[in-house]
Amino acid sequence: MISFDAAHAAVHYPPDRRFRIRIRPSFLIAAIVLVLLPVLAAWIELLFFGLPHIPPVPQIDPNDFAGPPGFPLWVRYCHFFNFVFLTMLIRSGLSILVDHPRLYFSNGCTPGSEWIRLTPIHVPTDRVWTAKDDARYISPIVATPGYRHTVGVARSWHFLDVYGFILTGIFFVIMLFDTEQWRRLVPQSTLVALQAWNTWVHYATFHMPPELNGYFGYNALQQIAYFAAVFVFGPTAILTGIAMSPAAVNRFPWYAKLFGGRQSARSIHFLTMLSFFAFIVVHVTLVVMTGFVRNMNHIVMGTDDRNHLGIILGFAGIGVVVLSWVAAHYASWHYPRFLQHAQKFITHPLLLTTLNRLAPSQHYTEQDISPRFWPNGTLPVREDWKQLAKGGFQEFRLKVGGLVDNPVELSLADIEKLGNAQDITMHHCIQGWTGIAKWGGLPMKVLVELVRPQPNAKVVAFFSFGGSLYGGSYYDTQTVENVLKAECLLALEMNGKRLPEEYGAPLRLRVENQLGYKMVKWIERIEFVESEKTLGLGEGGTNEDDEYFDLLPNI
Ligand SMILES: Nc1nc2c(c(=O)[nH]1)N[C@H]1C(S)=C(S)[C@@H](COP(=O)(O)O)O[C@H]1N2
Ligand SMILES: [Mo]
């Protein structure tokens, strides 16, 4: 347990820490049938035809192995580091998941349309229920860093780890094909499918298939499972990860559609995690059941010995990994800023040269507009905003100043006169939900041209009437360069009407190549500055300062 101060405890350690999983009955039944059918088929085969013979084919004939014997050092290292990165990806992924504990197959994220939810809460309809209200607690024993609404720190871990995971994977696959090791993993005969089925009949009916020495080769089912883990689960996790990037999806909507849409990609990302998890459970069980001592020597020592060195060092290795989870937990709470900066150090330059270059260009229609759009952030409590709201924001004047040659004060009518663009776009919240809406307002480009920023004004700051989780008022920043891109609007309309209060009246920002928290609602004033470092705690916005979110969230 971490001892949070009162403000952080209220966010991260709520009184309601129940954990419930509810799967929509039709999906649960489909999943059960999907698992039971092959089990049933195996039993029918056993009862009517007896246990199938597993014919020898080259891969598994003990006298004629196609693959090379043994596990070279690089295989053993990759195996270990993959374990390190994969477990951390799963642990940090769980913290990210429960920040919006619902998974859907449709983009609108309408409450009730989820196929699984990891919360006991039905979304209330009689009051405003924000996405942040909906975030759930998860035990720090299973997740990194765990607790509630720790998505910023969890993302630092998730991204730092994903680089390790991808580099290990690339190195592994290159080495695999540069040596003969690929023959172990890649099925090279159609007979493998038949053998895999016969092997399955053995396992599913509680028989052990003839045991091969894994030092030389795998049984067919094992080969297919390992092949899938490397060549199917890994790439699917990476590709669906990218399909959740606002910059990628808002530039190439077809890319998310490859996976059935943005939310479907998120669901598949989760199902891939489950596949990895199931793989690990079955893999470890069978390693233990089929000659634990020798198996451990194979993958730890690279020998086919019967001494206990492999087990001893193997457990030491597992101990190191578990310690790394504890250390990650400690770092999450004692050095979150360091983690944020370490992540930024790698990711920021990478994004600047890749995803950040994609300008939004979308193809949604009125039909795509989500029936319900999750709100986030609580209404401003400031008296001046309440007074303005009462008067329908007639009295509101947007102040635009800072390092500009032509500072202005604009009423909503002035802003409307300056220009009105309409875009139907998909909003991506860092928590995981999305929603499609039509936004209308002044392109930021027009405003920039009007106020004429001075050459040293590189950053635009948007200050809100609204507050934040930890006190102080909400602000965020954009580079001037980014607000010049297409579909960056100072919006005063949503779905053809004046912005409703909870969605940001009188004005809000729309920046379609970044995550939702960059889109300040209830805007009071805009200031052009040299750098975000002079504002707040210097990280670029309220969430960047207080919750360790990224300055540039193109993903
Ligand atoms: N002032 C202010 N702006 C804000 C927030 C907030 O809490 N306060 N939340 C942000 C987040 S996290 C998101 S996802 C979007 C949500 O916009 P919506 O309420 O229209 O869905 O607003 C962003 N702008
Ligand atoms: Mo968000």
XYZ file of C-alpha atoms in Angstrom, residues 411-420 441-442 492-493 498:
15
model
C -17.330 37.816 -28.610
C -18.910 34.574 -29.816
C -20.574 36.578 -32.592
C -17.177 37.990 -33.656
C -15.757 34.478 -33.716
C -18.627 33.219 -35.841
C -18.078 36.066 -38.269
C -14.404 35.217 -38.634
C -15.174 31.799 -40.003
C -17.081 28.614 -39.469
C -16.165 26.630 -35.192
C -13.314 28.851 -36.179
C -18.566 26.637 -30.506
C -20.937 24.046 -31.923
C -24.303 25.599 -29.610
